[in-house]
Amino acid sequence: MVKLTMIARVTDGLPLAEGLDDGRDMQDAEFYKQQVKALFKNLSRGQNEASRMSVETGPYIFHYIIEGRVCYLTMCDRAYPKKLAFQYLEDLKNEFERGYGNQIETAARPYAFIKFDTFIQRTKKLYQDTRTQRNIAKLNDELYEVHQVMTRNVQEVLGVGEKLDQVSQMSNRLTSESRVYADKARDLNRQALIRKWAPVAIVLGVVILLFWAKNKIW
Amino acid sequence: MGTENPNRANNLQGPSATPFAAPRANMPISSSHPMVGSQTSAFRPTSVPAMPNASPFSSPGPTAGSGTPGFRPMQPGRATPSYGPPTTGPPQRVPAPQFSSTSQPTPSQTSHVGQPILPPSMRPPPPSYVPSVPMGSPPQSLYNAPSSNNPPRSFVDSPYSASGPNIQPPPSSTRPTYPGYPGMQSNQVNPPPPPPPVYNQGGYAPSQPPMPAPFSSHQGGYGQVPPVAPSSGMYGGGSAPPTGVMSGLAEDFCSLSLGSAPGSFDGGLDAKALPRPLDGDVEPSSFAGMYPMNCDSRYLRLTTSAIPNSQSLVSRWQLPLGAVVCPLAETPEGEEVPVVNFATMGIVRCRRCRTYVNPYVTFTDGGRKWRCNICALLNDVQNDYFAHLDATGKRVDLDQHPELTKGSVEFVAPAEYMVRPPMPPLYFFMIDVSISAVKSGMLEVMAQTIKSCLDNLPGSPRTQIGFITFDSTIHFYNMKSSLTQPQMMVVSDLDDVFVPLPDDLLVNLSESRPVVEAFLDSLPSMFQDNVNVESAFGPALKAAFMVMSQLGGKLLIFQSTLPSLGVGRLKLRGDDLRVYGTDKEHTLRIPEDPFYKQMAADFTKFQVAVNIYAFSDKYTDIASLGTLAKYTGGQVYHYPSFHSTIHKDRLRHELARDLTRETAWEAVMRIRCGKGVRFTSYHGNFMLRSTDLIALPAVDCDKAYAMQFALEETLLTTQIVYFQVALLYTASCGERRIRVHTAAASVVTDLGEMYRQADTGAVVSLLSRLAIEKSLSYKLEDARNAVQLKIVKALKEYRKLYSVQHRVGGRMIYPESLKYLPLYGLSICKSTALRGGYADAQLDERCAAGFTMMALPVKKMLKLLYPSLLRVDEYLVKAPTVDDEFDRVCRRLPLAAESLDSRGIYILDDGFRIVVWFGRMLSPDLARNLVEEDSATDFARNQTRRTTSGRVLSTLKFS
């Protein structure tokens, strides 16, 4: 059963449309929406380029397809047939491209195509029940190479970005610390030099002073 | 500044030649660019006063071979008469010196008539200054007479008086220097052309605008007469004070002789002399005048545009200090609020106080930084928003940024401003179908109206709609688009209400249109024979809440009996006459059952606004029901003893407006203000989400909110206080937007100035809200007294300002700006919500009126308090001609018994209903033509009783 449906632009993660009364009976719908948003943000950074992907999260699973710089994402129960979910997304995609395909790049505000939600509602209802004749027929069709779609875990996906961030952070820290180290080393060198030659210089100085004093007196 | 004030004083009291010369001598030197500063705006008022004064001189003044003919027609009609007498004598004396003297500068300057530039205008002063000396006292004595009209003071005391000298030149000469105020400049530049030949003399006005050189400088001023004249409201006695303008007295208050004036035979006062707001509400011009980039006064009105600088001033001001905000006021064609989209850049806001960028922020550091006008923090300008500054410190791309030039602007909200995708407009109807609803015909009218409005509901094609009906059970309707007829489901378990269907109770209107229409068609007949008298209001409300909580939206409740079943059942109260006048009286006006307040809180949380339509002829406890509307930003419509033949049109009109007007959904509003000022209380129909965040599930143009502010510090050090109202909402089209209104008001140190710049409309609006709130916790009597006391105290305080200097015994004095205040004060006390006691208004009507008044915008409120009365029989008898003639023929009449002639037909219109009053001696033909035969008898009876509230013919509509 479809729980959430969101459509976003991949280039900057701008949400374009969303199924409206999604998350009606879910307690933690907000949490998953946040996850979806994080996912979009990740996508906009150019990671996870795979155009079809399933991402597990808790008791649910996100399915998304990316086409024409738009990401169509839905969240279903784990038990919901993958094939149907992708079929559903495919339907949305076709309709969305037909209606708004040329405006996607110019959309400047979030949810610019919120009107699309009525279509999402309607389509969702068709896919609600997996056992209707229509859906069973679809299940039997080998339309898509759905079984090839990679499945990963959401922590993994979201983690990739974080890890990269961590690495770059660490390397940054490394650079700055090595610079500090170099400074300190130079400092130490100088101190060592001073320690080594200071006594000699003092002795010489005293001697010269004595000479000078002797000359002065006489 | 220093020079001017004393000089001014002298001038008023004892004319002498010296003060004249002294300041003038200084003036030319000091007047110049640097002074112009940000104060340009302040000049506007000043230039106005200048011209009325001038009139006496100019008319005789041969000066104006060119000028005179030109300006005379321009002069506002009312001003002339008051000057009349003084003009005759003195002017003759004057022209001679004046002329000869001015003749000298004149020729030299005629050259720059067209485009007076500063340098030239600076030169003139010396020469012209010479001539004025010989004039010596004559001009002054002269001057005094007209000055009874005395607009001028307002600027003298204002912080800007220093800049007074620059008045004349600014329009043109400051143009280059004055970056910030393009709007106003154009304003002023335009007018001057008419009297160009004289303008040069105006040019020399830099010296002293108001008094010193009345003749010449003022003529310059004439050019500006037309644009500013209508604004008279704000200027002292500018608009013909009622009775005695004490002519020798150069003060800016009006007075009204009360009691038996010495020498008059009849005691009491002359009713005709009382000021009456026959022109409706006059918006204060000072608001926009001083700060041309302020938002329009239809959005935000301050009770006074002069903010007091100290606590002591606040306490002496007596009246409430606050603002009335109508964020979505209807805009006339062509003045729509510009929409700005920052796209990916994000909205530019102050880092610390979160103020939105507005025309009053200043850019510095070559355009890399901007200073917040509210908290003075220096913010960085983002790269995308960067633009270079030109020589005057303006951004070069100013014309592409409406947010930097307009006081009202709408930002497209980026995703951070959304907790969820923008909701669709949603209308849910909860309809009482018990016997009284059917019998009164309400059901039928309502169903028809809703059906006729389906096309015009905002937000198509996303609009959602749904219905619940209830009597002793609750009926749900499945309106799935695939059905042809709606399916009805009855839930009779009132203790544990459940929703029988997960979806399809709320449907997309465009998809299920046929089903919805079928439902509305069959609704009246469906319950035709219903004899159920019970009303399970509470459970039905809960059911509606369950259906709506997913999306929010607007819930329209049609209720015609007292809720009698299930949770939230109410009982009869208010019958007990003995309660009135005791301490328990107010409990009748507050909700009886906490259930309603709790429900209202839940509704607000889920973005549901509730509108109540109440129809009963019996008690329905509007006080309780109205609570739902009060805390959800809704509205209460009350039709006492609804009967479809009489109230049909009113219901139809109001329901249609409610359904089709542009509405903002899931909104929150916040008002920010400068340092040292803090908003303390809010009054209106809404729920406060945090201390200063107003939650409004639905807002529209007919809702206004009032708020009071207080000074946080004992002394305000700033010169200007800024206010910014921001309303974040979802438009019906599905866009999330932020509407921002910004206004500036100057800080003053003088109480008189506060009174001068007071705005009666806002004061009245705020006072009435306070009074109504007071009536919820005290006796009606107390609420009324509080209003009166406030007004009396304020006037007393005002009197103190002037009575010391002048003898004003036996007269009531009041500032011109507040001349209608006493009248409106009385109207508040006589309004349905507050008048009398037990017998004077039904409890339900009283409460409904209270809820209505809490939401009304200023203009509608004033209309309700002081309805317009028109005499129409003359117009009707005459052959119908062009439409616009109606306005000309029928003028508003004062609401006094004298204005009713028993041979006439009158229409009284308070914005909610129209009362037609047929005089007793009305010619029968006319009456018969107007009213059909059968009701003519009915009407005859009314006639004999002479009730003004006879028949409500809301059908009569005039443009």
PDB file of N, CA and C in Angstrom, chain B residues 589 683 764-780 782-787 790 828-829 831 833-834 853-854:
ATOM      1  N   ARG B 589     -22.434  35.931  28.810  1.00  0.00           N
ATOM      2  CA  ARG B 589     -21.803  36.240  27.533  1.00  0.00           C
ATOM      3  C   ARG B 589     -20.537  35.437  27.290  1.00  0.00           C
ATOM      4  N   HIS B 683      -6.383  41.885  20.007  1.00  0.00           N
ATOM      5  CA  HIS B 683      -7.828  41.814  20.127  1.00  0.00           C
ATOM      6  C   HIS B 683      -8.450  41.458  18.792  1.00  0.00           C
ATOM      7  N   VAL B 764     -11.477  54.205  17.482  1.00  0.00           N
ATOM      8  CA  VAL B 764     -12.817  53.678  17.714  1.00  0.00           C
ATOM      9  C   VAL B 764     -12.822  52.160  17.609  1.00  0.00           C
ATOM     10  N   SER B 765     -12.127  51.672  16.617  1.00  0.00           N
ATOM     11  CA  SER B 765     -12.070  50.234  16.429  1.00  0.00           C
ATOM     12  C   SER B 765     -11.484  49.551  17.658  1.00  0.00           C
ATOM     13  N   LEU B 766     -10.402  50.114  18.135  1.00  0.00           N
ATOM     14  CA  LEU B 766      -9.739  49.524  19.289  1.00  0.00           C
ATOM     15  C   LEU B 766     -10.592  49.672  20.547  1.00  0.00           C
ATOM     16  N   LEU B 767     -11.178  50.842  20.708  1.00  0.00           N
ATOM     17  CA  LEU B 767     -12.016  51.076  21.888  1.00  0.00           C
ATOM     18  C   LEU B 767     -13.173  50.098  21.930  1.00  0.00           C
ATOM     19  N   SER B 768     -13.795  49.890  20.774  1.00  0.00           N
ATOM     20  CA  SER B 768     -14.962  49.022  20.788  1.00  0.00           C
ATOM     21  C   SER B 768     -14.546  47.591  21.095  1.00  0.00           C
ATOM     22  N   ARG B 769     -13.391  47.187  20.590  1.00  0.00           N
ATOM     23  CA  ARG B 769     -12.948  45.834  20.914  1.00  0.00           C
ATOM     24  C   ARG B 769     -12.666  45.698  22.403  1.00  0.00           C
ATOM     25  N   LEU B 770     -12.028  46.709  22.945  1.00  0.00           N
ATOM     26  CA  LEU B 770     -11.747  46.665  24.380  1.00  0.00           C
ATOM     27  C   LEU B 770     -13.041  46.606  25.172  1.00  0.00           C
ATOM     28  N   ALA B 771     -14.013  47.401  24.736  1.00  0.00           N
ATOM     29  CA  ALA B 771     -15.274  47.442  25.466  1.00  0.00           C
ATOM     30  C   ALA B 771     -15.969  46.095  25.408  1.00  0.00           C
ATOM     31  N   ILE B 772     -15.928  45.467  24.239  1.00  0.00           N
ATOM     32  CA  ILE B 772     -16.591  44.179  24.116  1.00  0.00           C
ATOM     33  C   ILE B 772     -15.879  43.135  24.961  1.00  0.00           C
ATOM     34  N   GLU B 773     -14.576  43.191  24.950  1.00  0.00           N
ATOM     35  CA  GLU B 773     -13.853  42.245  25.797  1.00  0.00           C
ATOM     36  C   GLU B 773     -14.177  42.491  27.263  1.00  0.00           C
ATOM     37  N   LYS B 774     -14.333  43.739  27.573  1.00  0.00           N
ATOM     38  CA  LYS B 774     -14.654  44.063  28.957  1.00  0.00           C
ATOM     39  C   LYS B 774     -16.034  43.525  29.329  1.00  0.00           C
ATOM     40  N   SER B 775     -16.942  43.569  28.372  1.00  0.00           N
ATOM     41  CA  SER B 775     -18.293  43.109  28.669  1.00  0.00           C
ATOM     42  C   SER B 775     -18.324  41.603  28.896  1.00  0.00           C
ATOM     43  N   LEU B 776     -17.235  40.921  28.576  1.00  0.00           N
ATOM     44  CA  LEU B 776     -17.195  39.483  28.818  1.00  0.00           C
ATOM     45  C   LEU B 776     -16.779  39.164  30.244  1.00  0.00           C
ATOM     46  N   SER B 777     -16.270  40.158  30.936  1.00  0.00           N
ATOM     47  CA  SER B 777     -15.898  39.868  32.311  1.00  0.00           C
ATOM     48  C   SER B 777     -16.483  40.858  33.319  1.00  0.00           C
ATOM     49  N   TYR B 778     -17.162  41.871  32.807  1.00  0.00           N
ATOM     50  CA  TYR B 778     -17.818  42.804  33.715  1.00  0.00           C
ATOM     51  C   TYR B 778     -19.233  43.073  33.241  1.00  0.00           C
ATOM     52  N   LYS B 779     -19.897  43.935  33.946  1.00  0.00           N
ATOM     53  CA  LYS B 779     -21.242  44.315  33.529  1.00  0.00           C
ATOM     54  C   LYS B 779     -21.193  45.179  32.278  1.00  0.00           C
ATOM     55  N   LEU B 780     -22.288  45.182  31.552  1.00  0.00           N
ATOM     56  CA  LEU B 780     -22.367  46.039  30.367  1.00  0.00           C
ATOM     57  C   LEU B 780     -22.134  47.489  30.755  1.00  0.00           C
ATOM     58  N   ASP B 782     -20.386  48.684  33.050  1.00  0.00           N
ATOM     59  CA  ASP B 782     -18.974  48.986  33.266  1.00  0.00           C
ATOM     60  C   ASP B 782     -18.243  49.182  31.935  1.00  0.00           C
ATOM     61  N   ALA B 783     -18.601  48.316  31.000  1.00  0.00           N
ATOM     62  CA  ALA B 783     -17.934  48.407  29.699  1.00  0.00           C
ATOM     63  C   ALA B 783     -18.231  49.752  29.055  1.00  0.00           C
ATOM     64  N   ARG B 784     -19.490  50.147  29.134  1.00  0.00           N
ATOM     65  CA  ARG B 784     -19.859  51.437  28.534  1.00  0.00           C
ATOM     66  C   ARG B 784     -19.166  52.586  29.245  1.00  0.00           C
ATOM     67  N   ASN B 785     -19.157  52.498  30.556  1.00  0.00           N
ATOM     68  CA  ASN B 785     -18.522  53.575  31.311  1.00  0.00           C
ATOM     69  C   ASN B 785     -17.049  53.689  30.971  1.00  0.00           C
ATOM     70  N   ALA B 786     -16.445  52.539  30.777  1.00  0.00           N
ATOM     71  CA  ALA B 786     -15.016  52.559  30.492  1.00  0.00           C
ATOM     72  C   ALA B 786     -14.744  53.318  29.203  1.00  0.00           C
ATOM     73  N   VAL B 787     -15.575  53.081  28.200  1.00  0.00           N
ATOM     74  CA  VAL B 787     -15.401  53.798  26.934  1.00  0.00           C
ATOM     75  C   VAL B 787     -15.547  55.287  27.161  1.00  0.00           C
ATOM     76  N   LYS B 790     -12.714  56.871  29.097  1.00  0.00           N
ATOM     77  CA  LYS B 790     -11.505  57.021  28.282  1.00  0.00           C
ATOM     78  C   LYS B 790     -11.595  58.281  27.437  1.00  0.00           C
ATOM     79  N   ILE B 828     -20.724  53.407  20.119  1.00  0.00           N
ATOM     80  CA  ILE B 828     -20.270  52.126  20.675  1.00  0.00           C
ATOM     81  C   ILE B 828     -21.186  51.719  21.818  1.00  0.00           C
ATOM     82  N   CYS B 829     -21.475  52.690  22.670  1.00  0.00           N
ATOM     83  CA  CYS B 829     -22.317  52.378  23.815  1.00  0.00           C
ATOM     84  C   CYS B 829     -23.729  52.000  23.397  1.00  0.00           C
ATOM     85  N   SER B 831     -24.362  50.442  20.523  1.00  0.00           N
ATOM     86  CA  SER B 831     -24.343  49.329  19.569  1.00  0.00           C
ATOM     87  C   SER B 831     -25.032  48.119  20.183  1.00  0.00           C
ATOM     88  N   ALA B 833     -24.167  45.287  20.745  1.00  0.00           N
ATOM     89  CA  ALA B 833     -23.390  44.479  21.679  1.00  0.00           C
ATOM     90  C   ALA B 833     -23.379  45.054  23.086  1.00  0.00           C
ATOM     91  N   LEU B 834     -23.521  46.349  23.200  1.00  0.00           N
ATOM     92  CA  LEU B 834     -23.288  46.951  24.510  1.00  0.00           C
ATOM     93  C   LEU B 834     -24.479  47.714  25.074  1.00  0.00           C
ATOM     94  N   MET B 853     -18.286  42.435  15.748  1.00  0.00           N
ATOM     95  CA  MET B 853     -17.514  43.676  15.883  1.00  0.00           C
ATOM     96  C   MET B 853     -16.051  43.413  16.193  1.00  0.00           C
ATOM     97  N   MET B 854     -15.788  42.267  16.785  1.00  0.00           N
ATOM     98  CA  MET B 854     -14.394  41.950  17.088  1.00  0.00           C
ATOM     99  C   MET B 854     -13.581  41.681  15.827  1.00  0.00           C
TER     100      MET B 854
END
